[in-house]
Structures are given as structure tokens and as C-alpha cells.
Short mmCIF file of C-alpha atoms and ligand atoms in Angstrom, two decimals:
data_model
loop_
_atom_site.label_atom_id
_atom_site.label_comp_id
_atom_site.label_asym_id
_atom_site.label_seq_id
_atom_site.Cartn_x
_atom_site.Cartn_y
_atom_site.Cartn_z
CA UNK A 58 -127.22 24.01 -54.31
CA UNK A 59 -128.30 25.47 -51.10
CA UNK A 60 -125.55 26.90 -48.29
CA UNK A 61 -125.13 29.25 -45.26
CA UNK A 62 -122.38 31.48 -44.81
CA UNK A 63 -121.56 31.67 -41.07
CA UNK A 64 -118.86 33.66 -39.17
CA UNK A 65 -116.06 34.94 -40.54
CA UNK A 66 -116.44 34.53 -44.47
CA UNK A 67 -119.18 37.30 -44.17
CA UNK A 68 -116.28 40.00 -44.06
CA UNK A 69 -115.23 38.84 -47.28
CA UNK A 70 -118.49 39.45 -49.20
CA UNK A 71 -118.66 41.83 -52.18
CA UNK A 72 -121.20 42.86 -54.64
CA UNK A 73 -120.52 40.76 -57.30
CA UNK A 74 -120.64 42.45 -60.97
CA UNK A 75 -122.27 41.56 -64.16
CA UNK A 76 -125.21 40.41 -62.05
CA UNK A 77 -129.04 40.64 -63.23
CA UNK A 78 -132.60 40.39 -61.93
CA UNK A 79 -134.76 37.74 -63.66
CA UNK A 80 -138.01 36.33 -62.67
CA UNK A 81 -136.63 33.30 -61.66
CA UNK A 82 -133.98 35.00 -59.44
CA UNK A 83 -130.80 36.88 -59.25
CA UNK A 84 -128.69 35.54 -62.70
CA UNK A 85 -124.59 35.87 -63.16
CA UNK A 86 -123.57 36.51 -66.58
CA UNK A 87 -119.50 35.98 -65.99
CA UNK A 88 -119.33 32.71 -67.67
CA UNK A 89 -121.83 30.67 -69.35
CA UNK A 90 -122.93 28.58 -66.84
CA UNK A 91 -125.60 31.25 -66.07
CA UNK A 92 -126.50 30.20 -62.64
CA UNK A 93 -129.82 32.05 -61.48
CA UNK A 94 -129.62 31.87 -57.92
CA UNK A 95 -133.03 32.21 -55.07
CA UNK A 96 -132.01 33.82 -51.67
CA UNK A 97 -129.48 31.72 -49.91
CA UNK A 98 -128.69 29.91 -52.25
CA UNK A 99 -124.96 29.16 -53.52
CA UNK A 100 -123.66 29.13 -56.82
CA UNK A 101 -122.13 26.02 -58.88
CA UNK A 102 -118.87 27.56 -58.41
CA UNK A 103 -119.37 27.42 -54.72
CA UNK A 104 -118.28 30.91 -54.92
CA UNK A 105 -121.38 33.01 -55.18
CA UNK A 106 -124.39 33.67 -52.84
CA UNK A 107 -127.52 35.23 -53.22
CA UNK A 108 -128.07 37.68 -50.00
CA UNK A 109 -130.86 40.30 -49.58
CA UNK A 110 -131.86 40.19 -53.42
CA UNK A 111 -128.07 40.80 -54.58
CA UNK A 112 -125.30 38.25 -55.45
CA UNK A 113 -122.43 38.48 -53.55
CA UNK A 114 -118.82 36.83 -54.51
CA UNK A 115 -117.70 34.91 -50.96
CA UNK A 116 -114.16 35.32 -50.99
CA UNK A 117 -112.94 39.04 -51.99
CA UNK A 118 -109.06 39.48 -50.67
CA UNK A 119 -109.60 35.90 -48.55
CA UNK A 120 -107.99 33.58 -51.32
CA UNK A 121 -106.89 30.12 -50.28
CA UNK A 122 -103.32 29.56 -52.27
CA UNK A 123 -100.41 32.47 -52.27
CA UNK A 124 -97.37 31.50 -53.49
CA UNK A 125 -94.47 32.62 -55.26
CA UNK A 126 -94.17 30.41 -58.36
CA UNK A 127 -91.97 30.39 -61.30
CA UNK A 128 -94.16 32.03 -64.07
CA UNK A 129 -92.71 28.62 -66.24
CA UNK A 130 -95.16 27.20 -64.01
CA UNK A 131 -98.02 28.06 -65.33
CA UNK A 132 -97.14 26.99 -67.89
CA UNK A 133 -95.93 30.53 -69.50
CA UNK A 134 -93.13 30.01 -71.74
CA UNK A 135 -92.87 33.04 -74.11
CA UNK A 136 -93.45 35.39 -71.22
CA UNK A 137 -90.91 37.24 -68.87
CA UNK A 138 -88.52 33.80 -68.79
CA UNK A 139 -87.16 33.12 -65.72
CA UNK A 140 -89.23 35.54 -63.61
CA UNK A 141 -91.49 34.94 -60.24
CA UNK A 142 -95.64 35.46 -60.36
CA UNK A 143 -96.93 36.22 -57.00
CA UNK A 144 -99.73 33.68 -57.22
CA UNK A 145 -103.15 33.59 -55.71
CA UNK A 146 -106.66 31.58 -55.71
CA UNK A 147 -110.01 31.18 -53.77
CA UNK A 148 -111.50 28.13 -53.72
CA UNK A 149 -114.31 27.66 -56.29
CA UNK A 150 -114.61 26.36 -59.98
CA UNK A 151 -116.85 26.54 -62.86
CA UNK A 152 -116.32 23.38 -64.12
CA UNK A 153 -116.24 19.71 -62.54
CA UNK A 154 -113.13 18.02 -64.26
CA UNK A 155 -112.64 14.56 -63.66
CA UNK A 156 -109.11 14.82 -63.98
CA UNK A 157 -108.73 18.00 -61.97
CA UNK A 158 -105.20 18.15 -59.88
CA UNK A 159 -106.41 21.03 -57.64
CA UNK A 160 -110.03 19.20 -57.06
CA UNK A 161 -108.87 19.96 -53.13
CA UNK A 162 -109.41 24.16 -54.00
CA UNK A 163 -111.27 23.74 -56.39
CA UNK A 164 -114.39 21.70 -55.71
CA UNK A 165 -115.04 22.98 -52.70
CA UNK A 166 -116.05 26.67 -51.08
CA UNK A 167 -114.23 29.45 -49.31
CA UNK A 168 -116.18 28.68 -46.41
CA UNK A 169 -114.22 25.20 -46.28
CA UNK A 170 -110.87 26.13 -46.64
CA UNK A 171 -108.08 27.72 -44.71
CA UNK A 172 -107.74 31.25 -46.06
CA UNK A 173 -105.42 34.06 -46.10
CA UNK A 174 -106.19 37.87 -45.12
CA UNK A 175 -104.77 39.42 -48.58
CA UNK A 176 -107.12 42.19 -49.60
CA UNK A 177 -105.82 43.50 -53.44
CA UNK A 178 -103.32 46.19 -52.41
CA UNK A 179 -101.74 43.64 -49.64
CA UNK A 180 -101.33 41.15 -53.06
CA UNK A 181 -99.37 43.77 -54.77
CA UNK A 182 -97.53 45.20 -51.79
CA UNK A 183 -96.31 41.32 -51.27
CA UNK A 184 -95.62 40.67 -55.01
CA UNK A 185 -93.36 43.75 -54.71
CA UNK A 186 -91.64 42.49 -52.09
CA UNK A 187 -91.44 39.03 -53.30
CA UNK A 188 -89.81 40.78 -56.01
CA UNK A 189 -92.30 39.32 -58.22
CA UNK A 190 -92.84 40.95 -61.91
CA UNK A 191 -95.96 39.46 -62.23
CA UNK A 192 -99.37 38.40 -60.17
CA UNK A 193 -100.75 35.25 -61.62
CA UNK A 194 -104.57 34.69 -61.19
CA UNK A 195 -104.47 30.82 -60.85
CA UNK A 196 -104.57 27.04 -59.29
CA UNK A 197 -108.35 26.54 -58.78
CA UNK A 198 -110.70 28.93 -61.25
CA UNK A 199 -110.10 32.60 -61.39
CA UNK A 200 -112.76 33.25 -63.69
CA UNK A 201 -114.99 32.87 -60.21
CA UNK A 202 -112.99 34.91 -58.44
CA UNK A 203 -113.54 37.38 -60.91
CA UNK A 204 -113.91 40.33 -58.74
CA UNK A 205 -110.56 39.98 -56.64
CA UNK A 206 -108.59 39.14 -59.87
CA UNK A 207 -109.94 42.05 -61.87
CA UNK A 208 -109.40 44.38 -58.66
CA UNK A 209 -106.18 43.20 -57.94
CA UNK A 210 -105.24 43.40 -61.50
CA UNK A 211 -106.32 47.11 -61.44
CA UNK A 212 -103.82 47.98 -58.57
CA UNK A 213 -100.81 46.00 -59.68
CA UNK A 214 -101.54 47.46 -63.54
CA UNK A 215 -100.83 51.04 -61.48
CA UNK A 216 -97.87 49.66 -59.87
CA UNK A 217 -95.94 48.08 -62.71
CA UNK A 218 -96.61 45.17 -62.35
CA UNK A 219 -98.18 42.46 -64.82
CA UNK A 220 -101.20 40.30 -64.58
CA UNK A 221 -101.38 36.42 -65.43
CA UNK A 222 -104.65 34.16 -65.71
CA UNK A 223 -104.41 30.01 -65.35
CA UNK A 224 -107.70 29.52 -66.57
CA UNK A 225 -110.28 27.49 -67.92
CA UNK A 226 -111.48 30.24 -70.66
CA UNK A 227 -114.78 29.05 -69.54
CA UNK A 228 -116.19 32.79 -69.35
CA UNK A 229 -118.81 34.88 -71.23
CA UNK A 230 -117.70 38.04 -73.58
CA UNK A 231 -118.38 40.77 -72.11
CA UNK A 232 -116.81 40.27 -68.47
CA UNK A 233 -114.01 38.88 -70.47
CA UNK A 234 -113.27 41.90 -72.82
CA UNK A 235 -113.38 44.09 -69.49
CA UNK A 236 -110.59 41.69 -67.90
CA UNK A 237 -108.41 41.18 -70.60
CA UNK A 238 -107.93 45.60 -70.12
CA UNK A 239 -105.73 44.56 -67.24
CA UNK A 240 -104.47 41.35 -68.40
CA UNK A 241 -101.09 41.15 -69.91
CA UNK A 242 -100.96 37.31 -70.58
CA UNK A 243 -103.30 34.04 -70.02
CA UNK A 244 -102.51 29.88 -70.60
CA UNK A 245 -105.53 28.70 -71.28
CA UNK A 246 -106.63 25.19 -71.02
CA UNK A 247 -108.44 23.84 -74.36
CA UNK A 248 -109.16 20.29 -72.89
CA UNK A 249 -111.05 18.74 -75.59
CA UNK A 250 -112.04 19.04 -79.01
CA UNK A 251 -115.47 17.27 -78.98
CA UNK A 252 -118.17 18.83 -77.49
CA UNK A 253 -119.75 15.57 -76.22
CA UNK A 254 -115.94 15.04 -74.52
CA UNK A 255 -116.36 18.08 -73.13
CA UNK A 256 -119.35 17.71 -71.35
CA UNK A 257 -118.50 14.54 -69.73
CA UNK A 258 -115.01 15.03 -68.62
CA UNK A 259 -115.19 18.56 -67.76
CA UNK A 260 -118.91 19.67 -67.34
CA UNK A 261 -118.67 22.30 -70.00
CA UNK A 262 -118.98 22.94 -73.47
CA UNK A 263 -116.41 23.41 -76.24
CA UNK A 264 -117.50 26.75 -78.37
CA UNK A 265 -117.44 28.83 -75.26
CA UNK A 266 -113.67 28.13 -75.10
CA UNK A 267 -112.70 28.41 -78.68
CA UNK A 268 -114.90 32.09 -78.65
CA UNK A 269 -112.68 32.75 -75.16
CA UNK A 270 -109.25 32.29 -77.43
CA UNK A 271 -110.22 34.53 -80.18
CA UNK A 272 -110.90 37.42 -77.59
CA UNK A 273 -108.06 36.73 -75.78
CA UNK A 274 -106.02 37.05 -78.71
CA UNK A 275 -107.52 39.66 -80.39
CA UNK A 276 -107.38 41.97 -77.10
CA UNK A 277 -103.80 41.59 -77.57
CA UNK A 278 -102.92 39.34 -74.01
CA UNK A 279 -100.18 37.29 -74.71
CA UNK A 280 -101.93 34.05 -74.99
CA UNK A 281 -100.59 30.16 -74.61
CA UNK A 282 -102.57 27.21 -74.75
CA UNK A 283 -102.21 23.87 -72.66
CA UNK A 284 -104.07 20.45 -74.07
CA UNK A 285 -104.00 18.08 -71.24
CA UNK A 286 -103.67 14.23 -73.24
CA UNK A 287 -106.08 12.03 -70.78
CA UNK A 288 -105.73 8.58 -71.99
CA UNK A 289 -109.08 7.00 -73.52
CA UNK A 290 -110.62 10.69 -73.13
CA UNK A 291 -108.77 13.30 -75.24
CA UNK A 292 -105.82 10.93 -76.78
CA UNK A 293 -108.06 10.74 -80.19
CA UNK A 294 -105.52 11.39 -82.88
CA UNK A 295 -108.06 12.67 -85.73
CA UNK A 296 -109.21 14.91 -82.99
CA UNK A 297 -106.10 16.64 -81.90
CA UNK A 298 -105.60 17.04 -85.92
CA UNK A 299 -108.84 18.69 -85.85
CA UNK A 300 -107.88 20.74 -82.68
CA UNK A 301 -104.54 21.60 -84.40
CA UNK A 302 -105.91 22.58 -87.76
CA UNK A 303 -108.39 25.07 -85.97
CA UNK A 304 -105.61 26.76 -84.45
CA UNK A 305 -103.55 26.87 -87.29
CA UNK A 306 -106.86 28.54 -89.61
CA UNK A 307 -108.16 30.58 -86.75
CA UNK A 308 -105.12 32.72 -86.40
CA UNK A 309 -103.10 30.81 -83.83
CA UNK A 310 -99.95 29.89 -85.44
CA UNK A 311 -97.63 31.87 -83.32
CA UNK A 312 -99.75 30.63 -80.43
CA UNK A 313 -97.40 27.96 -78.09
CA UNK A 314 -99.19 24.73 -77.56
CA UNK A 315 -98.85 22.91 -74.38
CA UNK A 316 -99.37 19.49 -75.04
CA UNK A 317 -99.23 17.96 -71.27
CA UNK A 318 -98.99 14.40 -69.45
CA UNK A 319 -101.89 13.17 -67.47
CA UNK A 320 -100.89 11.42 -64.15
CA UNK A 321 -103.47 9.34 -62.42
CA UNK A 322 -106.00 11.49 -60.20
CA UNK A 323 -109.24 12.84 -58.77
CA UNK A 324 -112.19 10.67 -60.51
CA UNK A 325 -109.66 9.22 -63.28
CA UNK A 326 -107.63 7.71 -60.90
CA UNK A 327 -107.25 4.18 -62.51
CA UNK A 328 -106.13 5.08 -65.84
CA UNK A 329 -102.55 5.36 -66.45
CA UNK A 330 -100.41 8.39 -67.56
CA UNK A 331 -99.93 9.59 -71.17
CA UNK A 332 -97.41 7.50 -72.55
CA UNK A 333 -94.53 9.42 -74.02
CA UNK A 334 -95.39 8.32 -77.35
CA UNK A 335 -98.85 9.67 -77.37
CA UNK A 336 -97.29 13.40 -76.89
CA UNK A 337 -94.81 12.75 -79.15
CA UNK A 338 -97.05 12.14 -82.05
CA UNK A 339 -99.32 15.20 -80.95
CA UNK A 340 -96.75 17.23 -81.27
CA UNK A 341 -95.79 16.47 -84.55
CA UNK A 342 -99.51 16.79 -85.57
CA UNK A 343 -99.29 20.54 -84.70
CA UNK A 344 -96.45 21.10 -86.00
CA UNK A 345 -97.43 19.63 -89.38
CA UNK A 346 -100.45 22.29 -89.26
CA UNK A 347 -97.83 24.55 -89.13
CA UNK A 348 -97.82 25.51 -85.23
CA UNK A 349 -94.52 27.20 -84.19
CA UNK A 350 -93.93 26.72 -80.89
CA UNK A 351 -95.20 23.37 -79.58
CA UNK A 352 -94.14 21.54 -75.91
CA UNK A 353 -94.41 18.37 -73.90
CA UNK A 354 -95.42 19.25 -70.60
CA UNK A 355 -95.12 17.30 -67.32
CA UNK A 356 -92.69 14.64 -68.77
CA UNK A 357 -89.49 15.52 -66.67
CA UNK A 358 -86.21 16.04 -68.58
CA UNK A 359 -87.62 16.04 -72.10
CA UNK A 360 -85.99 18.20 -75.09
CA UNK A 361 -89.72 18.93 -76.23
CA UNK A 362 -89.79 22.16 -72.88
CA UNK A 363 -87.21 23.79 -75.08
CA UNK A 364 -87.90 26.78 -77.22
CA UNK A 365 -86.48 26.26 -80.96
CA UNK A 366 -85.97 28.88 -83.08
CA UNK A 367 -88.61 28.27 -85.95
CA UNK A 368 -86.53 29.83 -88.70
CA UNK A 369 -82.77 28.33 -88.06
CA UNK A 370 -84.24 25.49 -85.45
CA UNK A 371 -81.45 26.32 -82.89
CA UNK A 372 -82.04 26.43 -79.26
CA UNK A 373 -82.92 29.86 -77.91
CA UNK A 374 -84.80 29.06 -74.40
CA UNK A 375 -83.55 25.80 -72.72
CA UNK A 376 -84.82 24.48 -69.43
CA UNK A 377 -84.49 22.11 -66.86
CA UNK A 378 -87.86 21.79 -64.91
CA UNK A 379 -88.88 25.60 -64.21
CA UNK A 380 -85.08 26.46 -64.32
CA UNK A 381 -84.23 28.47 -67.56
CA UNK A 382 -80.64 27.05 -68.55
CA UNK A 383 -79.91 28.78 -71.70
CA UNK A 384 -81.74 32.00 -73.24
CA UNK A 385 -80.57 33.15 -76.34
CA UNK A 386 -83.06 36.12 -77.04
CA UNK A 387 -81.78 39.18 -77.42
CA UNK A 388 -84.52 42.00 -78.12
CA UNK A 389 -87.06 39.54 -78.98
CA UNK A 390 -85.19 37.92 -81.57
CA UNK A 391 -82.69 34.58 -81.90
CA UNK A 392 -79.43 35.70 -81.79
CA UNK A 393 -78.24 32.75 -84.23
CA UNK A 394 -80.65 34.19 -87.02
CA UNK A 395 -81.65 37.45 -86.09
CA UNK A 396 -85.73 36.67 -86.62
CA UNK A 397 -88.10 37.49 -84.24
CA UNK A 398 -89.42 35.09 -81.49
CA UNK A 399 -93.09 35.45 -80.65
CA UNK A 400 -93.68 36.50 -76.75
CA UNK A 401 -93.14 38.96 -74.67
CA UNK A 402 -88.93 38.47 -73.69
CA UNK A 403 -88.11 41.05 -71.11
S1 SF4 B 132 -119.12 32.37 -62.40
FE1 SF4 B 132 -120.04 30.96 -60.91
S2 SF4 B 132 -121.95 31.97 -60.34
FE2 SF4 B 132 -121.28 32.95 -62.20
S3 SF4 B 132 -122.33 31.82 -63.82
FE3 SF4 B 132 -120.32 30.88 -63.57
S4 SF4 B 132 -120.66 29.18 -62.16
FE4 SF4 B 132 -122.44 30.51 -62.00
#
């Protein structure tokens, strides 16, 4: 994909890291799309640019989205309850989802969208004053605005305050390992659990994910995982068993579980939502493989957004929409039965 950068995007051009000279051109190793890119040319994340023999990311401190969101949002669950992420994107992704609700952001480039001024330290100086705890990386792809986020990250780290990614997972190792230094908690979105599926409704492959989770978890980031059900496309019951039982052997019992409800949009616009049913019976799938904390997402006023204590079953995080209504943790633990509640409470 060819583009020129004209005007003012050029003041938002930075070096980009984990960049290397091949024969064939200028390659980016941050996820594993690999892009080698000729001079002039623009990345598939619409977020890269090869100038002068270096890549350059197009959109350092000039995100698109900045908004004060409740971190329940995210969706985060098990992490600061009840607490605001200052929350920022560029536009850009590394994947081409069919069913993507930010496709607006996030299939196109910072050179076509109405952007911000909001250089790192001007993110965390407005998260403090948002009174924000936390700066969530988010909406469109941060994993391709890698530099920003991991600067940004940096700074608020310093200032006490903690770093979120909404993400795809879709990244490579290394630049991965050096993020998750600064990260303090990620949902990740593990959207199918055939590769084939995965290639045609997303554009990416499967492993790359699953290897994402184990890092993510093993660096010690408080990690939650969203499944989006897309009707005909991921709804396969022996394959969300499959999904579920990978989890449960790979280490990611204590792991919430997002199970969420596809709405008509983007390129999947004529198939209906999720019925209710369909989640239902997920659920129930992951909790047989032993999954503790397991939600419905996007179905308003369901019982299934609740936290339950796995060891007594009573309530101990109830909400209402991003609203917390109840929250009966007290030092990480149910105050019914005393045990301890995976997450991160206060
Ligand atoms: S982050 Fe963007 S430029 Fe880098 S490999 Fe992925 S798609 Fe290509």
C-alpha cells in the first residue's frame, strides 16, 4: 500500500523501534504481520511509513480517541472496580475484522482522522487530572501505536499511575516482553479458535494469539480475555469446548472469560446478534472446564456481569452496566468466605 504524508502529520513522526534492514526493504518486527516496507510506502496498519531508509510510526502523541471511560469498559472486571482509565488511540490496526465496531479508527490512517495534540506527558498530566488511576491503551489497535503506548506507559509508570491494553494480542515476543515491563493489566481478544476462522474473519492467525496469552500471563499483567460469539463464524460449540479446555490446561483457570454479544456491523452487517442462549451455553462450557470467573458481555441487565465468589458462590462484585452496585471484597478476598478473589481489588 502506497501513501504520502502531507502537512501536519509530519510533526508527529517518530523513529519507530524494533525496525530492520532487509534486502527487500525496511521490515517491522512488532507483530507478525512483518510488513517490509520500500520508501514511501505505508504499512498494513496504516500506521507506519518508510521515510529516508527508516520507518517511522505516523501518529506519536496525535491519537484520535481520548476519553475518560469506566475501566469496566474495557472490559476489566477483576481490576481497580469502579475506577476511570484515561483512554487513548490512533487510528490504525493490524488486523481487518469483519465484525470490527471501531472499523471508523481503525481501518483507516492518522492522516484521515481528526486528531488530538496529546504528546505522553500531556496524557498523564490529563489522566491526573481526570482523576484517572489508570491510562488504557485502546479502541482501535494499540499494538500499532506501539511507540506512544510504551512511552506513555513509561511516564505514567513514574507517576503512579497504571497502564491498560484493549488489544488484539496480535504482536511478536520480543516487543511484547518489553511492553508488558510497564503494563499492569491487558483484555485480550481471543476471537476464534480455528485457524482457518481466523484468517477469514479477522485477517490473522490463531497461534500468535495463544503465544501472546502465555507471555502476558507469565510477565505477571493482570490478564482477562474477551471471546466475541459471531453467529455462523465463532458460535461452533465443539470449538469453544476446545477454546475452553486450552485455557483451562494452559494455566488459565483464574483467567476471567468474556464471552460477548455480537450486534450487527461493519462487513457482517446482515447477520443477527448472538442470541442469549448461545452465551448461555458458552458459559457453562467454561465453566465445566473448570474456568472461575466467566461473563456475558454486551447483553444489558444480565446476572452473568456479576462476579461470584467461586468457593461459597455468593455475590461479591455486582453491576449494573459499568456501574459497580455491590462490592464485597475486602483485601482481595470475599467477605462471606474469607477466600481469595483473583485480580487486582484496590
Ligand atoms: S505493527 Fe504495523 S507495520 Fe508493524 S508489522 Fe504489524 S502491521 Fe506491519
Amino acid at each position: 500500500m502506497n501513501g504520502i504524508i502531507t502537512g501536519e502529520q509530519e510533526r508527529y513522526r517518530k523513529l519507530a523501534m524494533f525496525q530492520e534492514e532487509t534486502p527487500r526493504g525496511i521490515m517491522c518486527r512488532i507483530c507478525p504481520n512483518e510488513c517490509v516496507l520500500k520508501e514511501g510506502e505505508v504499512s498494513d496498519c496504516r500506521n507506519r511509513i518508510v521515510r529516508n531508509s527508516k520507518l517511522y510510526t505516523m501518529a506519536f502523541g496525535n491519537p484520535c480517541s481520548a476519553n475518560v471511560d469506566p475501566i469496566e469498559k474495557k472490559p476489566l472486571y477483576h481490576f481497580l472496580p469502579g475506577s476511570r482509565a484515561f483512554s487513548i488511540a490512533t487510528a490504525g490496526c493490524n488486523l481487518v475484522c469483519l465484525n470490527c465496531q471501531n472499523w471508523s479508527i481503525s481501518q483507516t490512517s492518522p492522516d484521515k482522522t481528526r486528531n488530538y495534540d496529546l504528546p505522553p506527558e500531556r496524557v498523564v498530566e490529563e489522566s491526573i487530572r481526570n482523576k484517572c488511576r489508570t491510562i488504557a491503551y485502546t479502541y482501535s489497535e494499540p499494538v500499532t501505536f506501539y511507540e506512544y503506548a510504551y512511552e506513555t506507559a513509561v511516564l505514567a509508570r513514574n507517576a503512579g499511575i497504571k497502564n491498560v491494553f484493549k488489544s488484539n494480542g496480535y504482536i511478536n515476543p520480543e516487543p511484547l516482553k518489553k511492553l508488558c515491563s510497564v503494563l499492569d493489566a491487558a483484555n485480550i481478544d481471543l476471537k476464534s479458535f480455528n485457524d482457518a476462522t481466523y484468517l477469514k474473519l479477522t485477517g490473522g492467525k490463531l497461534q500468535p494469539v495463544l503465544d501472546a496469552l502465555k507471555i502476558y500471563k507469565d510477565m505477571g499483567v493482570w490478564l482477562e480475555i474477551t471471546n466475541l460469539i459471531v453467529p455462523t463464524w465463532t458460535d461452533n460449540t465443539e470449538e469453544i469446548d476446545k477454546m475452553c479446555k486450552w485455557l483451562s490446561e494452559n494455566g488459565f483457570k483464574e483467567t476471567p472469560l468474556h464471552f460477548s454479544r455480537f450486534y450487527p456491523i461493519h462487513k457482517l452487517e446482515q447477520l443477527p446478534p448472538t442470541p442469549v442462549e448461545v452465551l448461555r451455553n458458552a458459559s457453562k462450557i467454561a465453566a465445566g472446564e473448570g474456568l472461575k470467573y466467566v461473563y456475558i458481555g454486551n447483553v444489558p441487565g444480565n446476572e452473568m456481569a456479576d462476579t461470584k465468589c467461586p468457593y461459597c458462590g455468593s455475590t461479591v462484585v455486582a453491576r449494573q452496566g459499568y456501574r459497580i452496585t455491590v462490592n464485597n471484597i475486602t483485601d482481595g478476598k470475599c467477605s462471606k468466605c474469607k477466600k481469595i478473589i483473583d485480580g487486582v481489588w484496590s
